[in-house]
Each structure stands twice: as C-alpha cells, then as structure tokens.
C-alpha cells in the first residue's frame, strides 16, 4: 500500500471528523517518524501531546511487551497488580488522595464533573469554567469547554455550567454564587492558544474556592508529565487542588485518563456510582507506570526546563528578525507562538 491507497480506504470507510495531512506514518522512534514510503521526518507534532517522551520509548515498549505476555485485561471487579502501583506513583507526585482510572481526557473530566455534582447534590450543581478553555468532546465536556465552536450544533447542552473570562479575578469572584460547587480550569490553556494563568490569579481563585467550599479542579490533561518543567503544573503555583485530571502523555501512546482527588473527597464516588470498563487495566497501567519511570530515569523534567529555555531564547531571536511573530508564551516545553496573521496555516504548511 502507498499513501494514496490508505487515503482511499479512509475516504470510503472512516468518518471524516478530522482535517488530515497526506501523510501515513508507520514507524516512530524518539523524535523521528517514518512514513509508508520510507521517508523520515523530525516530529514536531507528537499527536496532541501524546508522545511526550518520544515515540516507542524503549522502557515503555519493554514494559508493555512484558505485560502483554502475562495478561492484558482484568475486570475492575477483581484486583490487578499494576493499577495500584500506578495510583501510588500518581499520588506521590500530586497530593494525599486517591485516583479513578478512565480512558481519555474527556472521561477524566466527566469523572471530575460527576464528583463535584455528587458532592454538591442537591443544593449546589453549578461549575464555573473559563472562556477559551478546552475539556473534551463528550456532551458534558463540550459544555464545560468555553468555546462556541465546539458546542455549535449539539443542543440541548446540559445545564449547570457558567463561563468567566480567563485570568480575571473579579469576574470569577462575581460569578461564584450559592449554587457554585466547583471551578474547572487549565493552568495553561492548550487548545485555547497557550494562555498561561497568572500566579496571583490562581491564588485568588483558590482562596475564593477555599472560603466557599467550592472545589478547585484543574484540567492537567495537557500540562501533566513534566512538559511545563514540573511533573504537574499546579506545582508552579504553590497551591494544592482538590482534584486534577490527567491524560495524553501519561499513557506514553496508549489511551488513559485519570481523576486525582484529595482525601477530603475520596469517599464521594461510592461503589456503583462511577465506572469504566477498561479503566486501569494492567496493560494501560504498565505503560503509564513506565512513563513515570522513564521521566525519572532520563531526568526529563530537568531536560524540559533546559530545552524550554533554549527554544524560548531561539524563538525570541527569530521574533527580532521576523515581525510576523507577535508573542511567545508558555512554560518550559509547553510553548505557543502567536503570529500576526489571521490564520497560521500558510506558515505551518511551509514549515
Ligand atoms: C485534549 C484535552 C482534553 C480531552 O482529552 P481526550 O483524551 O481527547 O478526551 C481535555 N482537556 C484538555 C486540556 C485537553 O487538551
């Protein structure tokens, strides 16, 4: 098969919900990928933040092969030996609490939404989110997402969400009502264009939440696993969220979503109130555990800080040369370049 044969099959059998480039990738190693015709590319787009530690990291591949030869799936009505090791690892890097395993970022956020609603039930059920945010593509998470473009055409949307402008303390203070049960926000808006939350803003929102028994929930689906120069981005802000959600690069290439909750909320979701068939299966858990191991072994968080500084410096010098570069934003290796163009696709195509 060549790229065209593959394309024809897609055209005939796969729903066209994505914009795709004419590129069929068949191999990946570290920062390099290879297409079906044997052409190699340096990968600047590791799949929406999935391949954060590179393609087919040897440690992840090794652990998955080992697990594959033992057992792939164990129902959550039994124990498996890998899931709790991953849970322990996640808690060690976050805060005292417990985790729930799902299969995607959207599902992790769904779990967070359910946690908040169950905790507030019946009096309080309103969740505040930010304009420009992104929380997933399920019905509840497109509603949580503060962008019209992802919601359009999917009415009726569920009730109980309220939007405020990002980085605006007063707007948040004014939006909190007797019905508010939680805030859900990203420390760095990914989809929204690499918008970094200010330290003062996060601390103010956090203090308001603490004083009103409102859950402070952070969507770390994109900011997790060292990309920002800390394992989790909340560490930059000197606060301890009530809940965080993780996904994307946590799986090292396999699908995972995790809700982490602080001890205060560990008994809100009781047996029978939430579940996921594949959540925390030994195969997936082995991959995520290996991602932590690889980050520790290869000192990838230090590397993210170092390389982040390097690339930011290089981008700043490009900015002096090319006025088309408007601003450069981000932390460590989570960087956005805003262009003084209505549409960046021509620049992307040329790259
Ligand atoms: C991608 C993303 C999601 C959704 O994750 P999926 O795994 O695609 O469901 C949620 N929140 C943020 C911040 C994301 O970037």
mmCIF file of C-alpha atoms and ligand atoms in Angstrom:
data_model
loop_
_atom_site.group_PDB
_atom_site.id
_atom_site.type_symbol
_atom_site.label_atom_id
_atom_site.label_comp_id
_atom_site.label_asym_id
_atom_site.label_seq_id
_atom_site.Cartn_x
_atom_site.Cartn_y
_atom_site.Cartn_z
ATOM 1 C CA UNK A 1 0.000 0.000 0.000
ATOM 2 C CA UNK A 2 1.066 3.589 -0.523
ATOM 3 C CA UNK A 3 -0.325 6.829 0.932
ATOM 4 C CA UNK A 4 -2.972 7.071 -1.783
ATOM 5 C CA UNK A 5 -4.278 3.539 -1.198
ATOM 6 C CA UNK A 6 -4.572 4.280 2.509
ATOM 7 C CA UNK A 7 -6.294 7.575 1.780
ATOM 8 C CA UNK A 8 -8.859 5.858 -0.429
ATOM 9 C CA UNK A 9 -9.729 3.406 2.362
ATOM 10 C CA UNK A 10 -10.188 6.284 4.802
ATOM 11 C CA UNK A 11 -12.366 8.156 2.322
ATOM 12 C CA UNK A 12 -14.571 5.137 1.904
ATOM 13 C CA UNK A 13 -14.837 3.811 5.462
ATOM 14 C CA UNK A 14 -13.785 6.383 8.096
ATOM 15 C CA UNK A 15 -15.992 9.283 9.174
ATOM 16 C CA UNK A 16 -14.328 12.500 8.133
ATOM 17 C CA UNK A 17 -14.232 14.276 11.510
ATOM 18 C CA UNK A 18 -10.589 15.374 11.144
ATOM 19 C CA UNK A 19 -8.502 17.585 8.899
ATOM 20 C CA UNK A 20 -5.712 15.276 7.773
ATOM 21 C CA UNK A 21 -2.414 15.822 6.014
ATOM 22 C CA UNK A 22 -1.406 13.438 3.213
ATOM 23 C CA UNK A 23 0.962 11.535 5.426
ATOM 24 C CA UNK A 24 0.673 7.922 6.570
ATOM 25 C CA UNK A 25 3.065 7.178 9.431
ATOM 26 C CA UNK A 26 4.139 3.605 10.017
ATOM 27 C CA UNK A 27 7.104 3.825 12.394
ATOM 28 C CA UNK A 28 8.288 6.057 15.219
ATOM 29 C CA UNK A 29 11.376 6.196 17.430
ATOM 30 C CA UNK A 30 12.111 9.060 19.799
ATOM 31 C CA UNK A 31 11.570 12.313 17.916
ATOM 32 C CA UNK A 32 11.560 10.668 14.480
ATOM 33 C CA UNK A 33 8.762 9.150 12.439
ATOM 34 C CA UNK A 34 8.751 7.327 9.126
ATOM 35 C CA UNK A 35 6.016 7.309 6.504
ATOM 36 C CA UNK A 36 4.713 4.420 4.428
ATOM 37 C CA UNK A 37 7.135 5.269 1.584
ATOM 38 C CA UNK A 38 10.154 5.138 3.940
ATOM 39 C CA UNK A 39 10.620 8.900 4.203
ATOM 40 C CA UNK A 40 11.831 10.116 7.645
ATOM 41 C CA UNK A 41 10.572 13.180 9.468
ATOM 42 C CA UNK A 42 11.647 15.010 12.617
ATOM 43 C CA UNK A 43 8.367 15.056 14.542
ATOM 44 C CA UNK A 44 7.239 18.477 15.710
ATOM 45 C CA UNK A 45 3.684 17.274 16.277
ATOM 46 C CA UNK A 46 3.693 14.298 18.629
ATOM 47 C CA UNK A 47 -0.051 13.708 18.437
ATOM 48 C CA UNK A 48 -1.737 16.337 20.573
ATOM 49 C CA UNK A 49 0.811 15.982 23.380
ATOM 50 C CA UNK A 50 0.591 12.205 23.478
ATOM 51 C CA UNK A 51 4.162 11.190 22.698
ATOM 52 C CA UNK A 52 5.657 13.480 25.321
ATOM 53 C CA UNK A 53 8.616 11.189 25.962
ATOM 54 C CA UNK A 54 9.001 10.308 22.284
ATOM 55 C CA UNK A 55 7.691 7.516 20.089
ATOM 56 C CA UNK A 56 8.097 3.941 21.328
ATOM 57 C CA UNK A 57 10.249 4.841 24.328
ATOM 58 C CA UNK A 58 12.322 1.659 24.930
ATOM 59 C CA UNK A 59 11.224 1.376 28.558
ATOM 60 C CA UNK A 60 7.519 1.726 27.726
ATOM 61 C CA UNK A 61 7.832 -0.773 24.876
ATOM 62 C CA UNK A 62 9.679 -3.230 27.138
ATOM 63 C CA UNK A 63 7.119 -3.000 29.961
ATOM 64 C CA UNK A 64 4.233 -3.370 27.506
ATOM 65 C CA UNK A 65 5.796 -6.462 25.926
ATOM 66 C CA UNK A 66 6.298 -7.982 29.385
ATOM 67 C CA UNK A 67 2.712 -7.218 30.366
ATOM 68 C CA UNK A 68 1.394 -8.487 27.029
ATOM 69 C CA UNK A 69 2.862 -11.896 27.750
ATOM 70 C CA UNK A 70 1.053 -12.048 31.119
ATOM 71 C CA UNK A 71 -2.455 -10.569 30.939
ATOM 72 C CA UNK A 72 -3.939 -7.590 29.098
ATOM 73 C CA UNK A 73 -7.261 -7.006 30.784
ATOM 74 C CA UNK A 74 -8.558 -7.612 34.288
ATOM 75 C CA UNK A 75 -12.077 -6.514 35.217
ATOM 76 C CA UNK A 76 -12.293 -3.852 37.890
ATOM 77 C CA UNK A 77 -14.330 -6.345 39.887
ATOM 78 C CA UNK A 78 -11.011 -8.057 40.575
ATOM 79 C CA UNK A 79 -7.637 -6.700 41.602
ATOM 80 C CA UNK A 80 -4.696 -6.381 39.238
ATOM 81 C CA UNK A 81 -1.147 -5.905 40.448
ATOM 82 C CA UNK A 82 -0.244 -2.909 38.258
ATOM 83 C CA UNK A 83 -3.112 -0.437 38.814
ATOM 84 C CA UNK A 84 -2.356 0.351 42.480
ATOM 85 C CA UNK A 85 1.354 0.863 41.742
ATOM 86 C CA UNK A 86 0.421 3.492 39.160
ATOM 87 C CA UNK A 87 -2.091 5.064 41.567
ATOM 88 C CA UNK A 88 0.601 5.252 44.271
ATOM 89 C CA UNK A 89 3.037 6.864 41.849
ATOM 90 C CA UNK A 90 0.485 9.491 40.765
ATOM 91 C CA UNK A 91 -0.392 10.322 44.380
ATOM 92 C CA UNK A 92 3.293 10.636 45.315
ATOM 93 C CA UNK A 93 3.669 13.324 42.655
ATOM 94 C CA UNK A 94 0.393 15.134 43.416
ATOM 95 C CA UNK A 95 -1.198 15.318 46.895
ATOM 96 C CA UNK A 96 -2.575 12.903 49.501
ATOM 97 C CA UNK A 97 -5.679 11.371 47.952
ATOM 98 C CA UNK A 98 -6.943 8.713 45.579
ATOM 99 C CA UNK A 99 -7.393 8.194 41.848
ATOM 100 C CA UNK A 100 -10.007 6.954 39.375
ATOM 101 C CA UNK A 101 -8.912 5.451 36.049
ATOM 102 C CA UNK A 102 -10.627 6.073 32.711
ATOM 103 C CA UNK A 103 -9.518 6.076 29.068
ATOM 104 C CA UNK A 104 -9.282 9.680 27.901
ATOM 105 C CA UNK A 105 -9.046 13.280 28.999
ATOM 106 C CA UNK A 106 -12.727 13.868 28.368
ATOM 107 C CA UNK A 107 -13.640 10.902 30.540
ATOM 108 C CA UNK A 108 -11.335 12.090 33.306
ATOM 109 C CA UNK A 109 -13.132 15.448 33.210
ATOM 110 C CA UNK A 110 -16.530 13.716 33.141
ATOM 111 C CA UNK A 111 -15.461 11.960 36.340
ATOM 112 C CA UNK A 112 -14.446 15.314 37.849
ATOM 113 C CA UNK A 113 -17.814 16.823 36.893
ATOM 114 C CA UNK A 114 -19.631 13.856 38.446
ATOM 115 C CA UNK A 115 -17.502 14.134 41.599
ATOM 116 C CA UNK A 116 -18.399 17.816 42.000
ATOM 117 C CA UNK A 117 -22.103 17.274 41.308
ATOM 118 C CA UNK A 118 -22.318 14.332 43.694
ATOM 119 C CA UNK A 119 -20.561 16.342 46.405
ATOM 120 C CA UNK A 120 -22.869 19.332 45.924
ATOM 121 C CA UNK A 121 -26.068 17.368 45.448
ATOM 122 C CA UNK A 122 -28.806 18.532 45.643
ATOM 123 C CA UNK A 123 -28.315 22.199 46.560
ATOM 124 C CA UNK A 124 -25.214 23.095 44.568
ATOM 125 C CA UNK A 125 -24.572 21.983 40.986
ATOM 126 C CA UNK A 126 -23.006 24.857 39.095
ATOM 127 C CA UNK A 127 -19.484 24.512 37.686
ATOM 128 C CA UNK A 128 -17.544 27.559 36.555
ATOM 129 C CA UNK A 129 -15.167 27.205 33.603
ATOM 130 C CA UNK A 130 -13.111 29.639 31.521
ATOM 131 C CA UNK A 131 -13.579 31.167 28.101
ATOM 132 C CA UNK A 132 -11.004 29.764 25.702
ATOM 133 C CA UNK A 133 -10.788 26.530 27.686
ATOM 134 C CA UNK A 134 -10.895 23.001 26.314
ATOM 135 C CA UNK A 135 -12.102 19.998 28.288
ATOM 136 C CA UNK A 136 -13.067 17.343 25.724
ATOM 137 C CA UNK A 137 -15.650 16.273 23.174
ATOM 138 C CA UNK A 138 -18.346 14.469 25.137
ATOM 139 C CA UNK A 139 -21.625 16.317 25.666
ATOM 140 C CA UNK A 140 -20.769 17.390 29.232
ATOM 141 C CA UNK A 141 -17.179 18.315 28.410
ATOM 142 C CA UNK A 142 -18.053 20.380 25.306
ATOM 143 C CA UNK A 143 -20.422 22.212 27.623
ATOM 144 C CA UNK A 144 -17.598 22.757 30.099
ATOM 145 C CA UNK A 145 -15.433 23.960 27.206
ATOM 146 C CA UNK A 146 -15.737 27.732 26.921
ATOM 147 C CA UNK A 147 -15.646 27.869 23.113
ATOM 148 C CA UNK A 148 -18.758 28.183 20.922
ATOM 149 C CA UNK A 149 -17.126 26.367 18.020
ATOM 150 C CA UNK A 150 -17.081 23.002 19.810
ATOM 151 C CA UNK A 151 -20.679 23.355 21.091
ATOM 152 C CA UNK A 152 -22.381 24.549 17.921
ATOM 153 C CA UNK A 153 -24.979 22.129 16.550
ATOM 154 C CA UNK A 154 -25.185 19.877 19.609
ATOM 155 C CA UNK A 155 -28.114 21.390 21.503
ATOM 156 C CA UNK A 156 -29.529 20.836 24.005
ATOM 157 C CA UNK A 157 -26.460 21.028 26.208
ATOM 158 C CA UNK A 158 -26.656 20.012 29.879
ATOM 159 C CA UNK A 159 -27.310 22.720 32.446
ATOM 160 C CA UNK A 160 -25.036 23.741 35.267
ATOM 161 C CA UNK A 161 -22.080 25.427 33.558
ATOM 162 C CA UNK A 162 -21.109 29.074 33.722
ATOM 163 C CA UNK A 163 -18.202 30.772 31.901
ATOM 164 C CA UNK A 164 -15.916 33.565 33.014
ATOM 165 C CA UNK A 165 -13.013 35.265 31.233
ATOM 166 C CA UNK A 166 -9.652 33.599 31.944
ATOM 167 C CA UNK A 167 -7.208 35.451 34.226
ATOM 168 C CA UNK A 168 -9.899 37.840 35.528
ATOM 169 C CA UNK A 169 -10.128 37.680 39.332
ATOM 170 C CA UNK A 170 -13.146 39.985 39.694
ATOM 171 C CA UNK A 171 -15.146 38.143 37.033
ATOM 172 C CA UNK A 172 -14.573 34.904 38.934
ATOM 173 C CA UNK A 173 -15.429 36.440 42.313
ATOM 174 C CA UNK A 174 -18.676 37.844 40.874
ATOM 175 C CA UNK A 175 -19.621 34.587 39.176
ATOM 176 C CA UNK A 176 -19.475 32.466 42.339
ATOM 177 C CA UNK A 177 -22.996 32.007 43.719
ATOM 178 C CA UNK A 178 -24.745 29.903 46.368
ATOM 179 C CA UNK A 179 -25.134 27.276 43.617
ATOM 180 C CA UNK A 180 -21.444 27.069 42.709
ATOM 181 C CA UNK A 181 -19.854 23.716 43.524
ATOM 182 C CA UNK A 182 -16.621 23.791 41.522
ATOM 183 C CA UNK A 183 -14.281 25.593 39.188
ATOM 184 C CA UNK A 184 -12.554 23.677 36.406
ATOM 185 C CA UNK A 185 -9.583 25.368 34.751
ATOM 186 C CA UNK A 186 -6.310 24.791 32.916
ATOM 187 C CA UNK A 187 -3.126 26.355 34.303
ATOM 188 C CA UNK A 188 -2.027 26.808 30.720
ATOM 189 C CA UNK A 189 -4.838 26.746 28.174
ATOM 190 C CA UNK A 190 -3.604 24.399 25.453
ATOM 191 C CA UNK A 191 -6.267 24.383 22.725
ATOM 192 C CA UNK A 192 -7.125 27.965 23.645
ATOM 193 C CA UNK A 193 -3.693 29.129 22.475
ATOM 194 C CA UNK A 194 -1.123 28.585 25.257
ATOM 195 C CA UNK A 195 -2.568 31.152 27.653
ATOM 196 C CA UNK A 196 -0.726 30.971 30.978
ATOM 197 C CA UNK A 197 -2.680 31.565 34.196
ATOM 198 C CA UNK A 198 -1.145 34.278 36.354
ATOM 199 C CA UNK A 199 0.136 33.285 39.804
ATOM 200 C CA UNK A 200 -1.885 35.962 41.533
ATOM 201 C CA UNK A 201 -4.989 34.878 39.619
ATOM 202 C CA UNK A 202 -4.665 31.225 40.585
ATOM 203 C CA UNK A 203 -4.069 32.062 44.240
ATOM 204 C CA UNK A 204 -7.084 34.404 44.305
ATOM 205 C CA UNK A 205 -9.362 31.817 42.673
ATOM 206 C CA UNK A 206 -8.007 29.180 45.056
ATOM 207 C CA UNK A 207 -8.654 31.358 48.130
ATOM 208 C CA UNK A 208 -12.211 32.113 46.996
ATOM 209 C CA UNK A 209 -12.809 28.375 46.490
ATOM 210 C CA UNK A 210 -11.419 27.528 49.936
ATOM 211 C CA UNK A 211 -13.579 30.141 51.652
ATOM 212 C CA UNK A 212 -16.797 28.906 49.964
ATOM 213 C CA UNK A 213 -16.271 25.126 49.964
ATOM 214 C CA UNK A 214 -16.032 25.227 46.158
ATOM 215 C CA UNK A 215 -13.878 22.507 44.585
ATOM 216 C CA UNK A 216 -10.769 23.784 42.814
ATOM 217 C CA UNK A 217 -10.392 21.343 39.910
ATOM 218 C CA UNK A 218 -7.554 21.611 37.402
ATOM 219 C CA UNK A 219 -7.548 20.032 33.964
ATOM 220 C CA UNK A 220 -3.924 18.913 33.622
ATOM 221 C CA UNK A 221 -4.605 16.710 30.616
ATOM 222 C CA UNK A 222 -2.182 18.787 28.587
ATOM 223 C CA UNK A 223 0.077 20.201 31.300
ATOM 224 C CA UNK A 224 0.942 16.945 33.046
ATOM 225 C CA UNK A 225 4.050 14.751 32.905
ATOM 226 C CA UNK A 226 6.802 17.330 33.103
ATOM 227 C CA UNK A 227 6.048 19.305 29.993
ATOM 228 C CA UNK A 228 5.866 22.594 31.906
ATOM 229 C CA UNK A 229 9.026 21.893 33.935
ATOM 230 C CA UNK A 230 7.140 20.287 36.852
ATOM 231 C CA UNK A 231 5.533 16.836 36.843
ATOM 232 C CA UNK A 232 2.173 18.603 37.263
ATOM 233 C CA UNK A 233 1.638 22.302 36.532
ATOM 234 C CA UNK A 234 -0.070 23.068 39.865
ATOM 235 C CA UNK A 235 3.396 22.865 41.451
ATOM 236 C CA UNK A 236 4.243 26.204 39.833
ATOM 237 C CA UNK A 237 1.518 27.934 41.836
ATOM 238 C CA UNK A 238 2.101 26.851 45.426
ATOM 239 C CA UNK A 239 -1.435 25.521 45.844
ATOM 240 C CA UNK A 240 -2.956 22.060 46.232
ATOM 241 C CA UNK A 241 -6.006 21.498 44.002
ATOM 242 C CA UNK A 242 -8.973 19.453 45.256
ATOM 243 C CA UNK A 243 -8.858 17.473 42.028
ATOM 244 C CA UNK A 244 -6.749 17.234 38.888
ATOM 245 C CA UNK A 245 -7.329 15.330 35.660
ATOM 246 C CA UNK A 246 -4.540 13.714 33.629
ATOM 247 C CA UNK A 247 -4.325 12.054 30.222
ATOM 248 C CA UNK A 248 -2.445 12.465 26.935
ATOM 249 C CA UNK A 249 1.295 11.930 27.528
ATOM 250 C CA UNK A 250 0.658 9.956 30.730
ATOM 251 C CA UNK A 251 -0.030 6.860 28.620
ATOM 252 C CA UNK A 252 3.141 7.028 26.528
ATOM 253 C CA UNK A 253 0.962 6.292 23.479
ATOM 254 C CA UNK A 254 -1.829 4.181 24.950
ATOM 255 C CA UNK A 255 -5.203 5.679 25.957
ATOM 256 C CA UNK A 256 -5.592 6.715 29.579
ATOM 257 C CA UNK A 257 -7.456 9.306 31.641
ATOM 258 C CA UNK A 258 -7.144 9.827 35.377
ATOM 259 C CA UNK A 259 -9.035 11.773 38.010
ATOM 260 C CA UNK A 260 -6.982 12.509 41.132
ATOM 261 C CA UNK A 261 -8.925 13.706 44.180
ATOM 262 C CA UNK A 262 -7.722 14.995 47.521
ATOM 263 C CA UNK A 263 -8.513 12.996 50.662
ATOM 264 C CA UNK A 264 -11.421 15.282 51.588
ATOM 265 C CA UNK A 265 -13.335 13.975 48.542
ATOM 266 C CA UNK A 266 -12.143 10.379 48.480
ATOM 267 C CA UNK A 267 -15.479 8.934 49.612
ATOM 268 C CA UNK A 268 -17.807 10.975 47.367
ATOM 269 C CA UNK A 269 -17.909 8.482 44.492
ATOM 270 C CA UNK A 270 -19.034 5.279 46.220
ATOM 271 C CA UNK A 271 -19.261 1.750 44.709
ATOM 272 C CA UNK A 272 -21.726 1.734 41.827
ATOM 273 C CA UNK A 273 -21.692 5.499 41.218
ATOM 274 C CA UNK A 274 -18.978 5.573 38.571
ATOM 275 C CA UNK A 275 -17.089 3.048 36.452
ATOM 276 C CA UNK A 276 -15.061 2.431 33.317
ATOM 277 C CA UNK A 277 -14.697 -0.997 31.686
ATOM 278 C CA UNK A 278 -11.072 -0.571 30.618
ATOM 279 C CA UNK A 279 -10.013 1.897 33.303
ATOM 280 C CA UNK A 280 -6.727 0.952 34.985
ATOM 281 C CA UNK A 281 -6.265 -2.299 33.057
ATOM 282 C CA UNK A 282 -2.845 -3.870 33.646
ATOM 283 C CA UNK A 283 -1.710 -3.205 30.071
ATOM 284 C CA UNK A 284 -2.525 0.520 30.200
ATOM 285 C CA UNK A 285 -1.284 0.915 33.779
ATOM 286 C CA UNK A 286 2.034 -0.731 32.884
ATOM 287 C CA UNK A 287 2.528 1.824 30.112
ATOM 288 C CA UNK A 288 1.816 4.824 32.353
ATOM 289 C CA UNK A 289 3.992 3.450 35.138
ATOM 290 C CA UNK A 290 6.820 3.072 32.615
ATOM 291 C CA UNK A 291 6.318 6.704 31.530
ATOM 292 C CA UNK A 292 6.939 7.850 35.128
ATOM 293 C CA UNK A 293 9.958 5.556 35.309
ATOM 294 C CA UNK A 294 11.349 6.913 32.023
ATOM 295 C CA UNK A 295 10.888 10.527 33.126
ATOM 296 C CA UNK A 296 12.749 9.794 36.373
ATOM 297 C CA UNK A 297 15.500 7.707 34.786
ATOM 298 C CA UNK A 298 16.223 10.118 31.927
ATOM 299 C CA UNK A 299 15.735 13.264 34.119
ATOM 300 C CA UNK A 300 13.215 14.534 31.575
ATOM 301 C CA UNK A 301 11.787 17.274 33.792
ATOM 302 C CA UNK A 302 15.189 18.934 34.107
ATOM 303 C CA UNK A 303 15.568 18.430 30.391
ATOM 304 C CA UNK A 304 12.194 20.088 29.697
ATOM 305 C CA UNK A 305 13.312 23.140 31.705
ATOM 306 C CA UNK A 306 16.654 23.273 29.934
ATOM 307 C CA UNK A 307 15.312 22.723 26.424
ATOM 308 C CA UNK A 308 12.411 25.073 27.143
ATOM 309 C CA UNK A 309 14.854 27.871 27.946
ATOM 310 C CA UNK A 310 16.864 27.063 24.854
ATOM 311 C CA UNK A 311 13.930 27.076 22.456
ATOM 312 C CA UNK A 312 12.425 30.210 24.033
ATOM 313 C CA UNK A 313 15.737 32.020 23.510
ATOM 314 C CA UNK A 314 15.914 30.888 19.893
ATOM 315 C CA UNK A 315 12.310 31.928 19.285
ATOM 316 C CA UNK A 316 12.978 35.353 20.802
ATOM 317 C CA UNK A 317 15.817 35.883 18.364
ATOM 318 C CA UNK A 318 13.559 34.801 15.480
ATOM 319 C CA UNK A 319 10.999 37.297 16.721
ATOM 320 C CA UNK A 320 13.522 40.125 16.326
ATOM 321 C CA UNK A 321 14.102 39.046 12.745
ATOM 322 C CA UNK A 322 10.537 38.252 11.711
ATOM 323 C CA UNK A 323 7.811 40.682 12.750
ATOM 324 C CA UNK A 324 5.217 38.049 11.843
ATOM 325 C CA UNK A 325 5.974 36.576 15.283
ATOM 326 C CA UNK A 326 3.778 38.524 17.681
ATOM 327 C CA UNK A 327 4.220 36.849 21.064
ATOM 328 C CA UNK A 328 5.840 33.769 22.558
ATOM 329 C CA UNK A 329 4.079 32.271 25.578
ATOM 330 C CA UNK A 330 4.312 29.242 27.818
ATOM 331 C CA UNK A 331 6.381 27.371 30.363
ATOM 332 C CA UNK A 332 9.331 25.022 29.647
ATOM 333 C CA UNK A 333 8.318 22.828 26.699
ATOM 334 C CA UNK A 334 4.704 23.977 26.545
ATOM 335 C CA UNK A 335 5.225 26.893 24.194
ATOM 336 C CA UNK A 336 2.983 28.818 21.843
ATOM 337 C CA UNK A 337 3.980 31.286 19.161
ATOM 338 C CA UNK A 338 1.293 33.771 18.207
ATOM 339 C CA UNK A 339 1.607 35.093 14.687
ATOM 340 C CA UNK A 340 0.425 38.465 13.439
ATOM 341 C CA UNK A 341 -1.745 36.672 10.884
ATOM 342 C CA UNK A 342 -5.455 35.830 10.934
ATOM 343 C CA UNK A 343 -4.581 32.225 10.047
ATOM 344 C CA UNK A 344 -1.271 30.430 10.623
ATOM 345 C CA UNK A 345 -1.887 27.569 8.195
ATOM 346 C CA UNK A 346 0.299 29.020 5.434
ATOM 347 C CA UNK A 347 3.266 29.227 7.837
ATOM 348 C CA UNK A 348 2.572 25.720 9.139
ATOM 349 C CA UNK A 349 2.424 24.374 5.586
ATOM 350 C CA UNK A 350 5.766 25.939 4.742
ATOM 351 C CA UNK A 351 7.346 24.509 7.913
HETATM 352 C C1 LIG B 1 -7.134 17.064 24.774
HETATM 353 C C2 LIG B 1 -7.694 17.648 26.004
HETATM 354 C C3 LIG B 1 -8.814 17.076 26.640
HETATM 355 C C4 LIG B 1 -9.544 15.894 26.067
HETATM 356 O O1 LIG B 1 -8.783 14.744 26.060
HETATM 357 P P1 LIG B 1 -9.227 13.476 25.175
HETATM 358 O O2 LIG B 1 -8.270 12.409 25.581
HETATM 359 O O3 LIG B 1 -9.111 13.883 23.736
HETATM 360 O O4 LIG B 1 -10.631 13.169 25.554
HETATM 361 C C5 LIG B 1 -9.243 17.624 27.826
HETATM 362 N N1 LIG B 1 -8.630 18.705 28.362
HETATM 363 C C6 LIG B 1 -7.563 19.280 27.787
HETATM 364 C C7 LIG B 1 -6.920 20.451 28.442
HETATM 365 C C8 LIG B 1 -7.066 18.785 26.578
HETATM 366 O O5 LIG B 1 -6.026 19.383 25.985
#
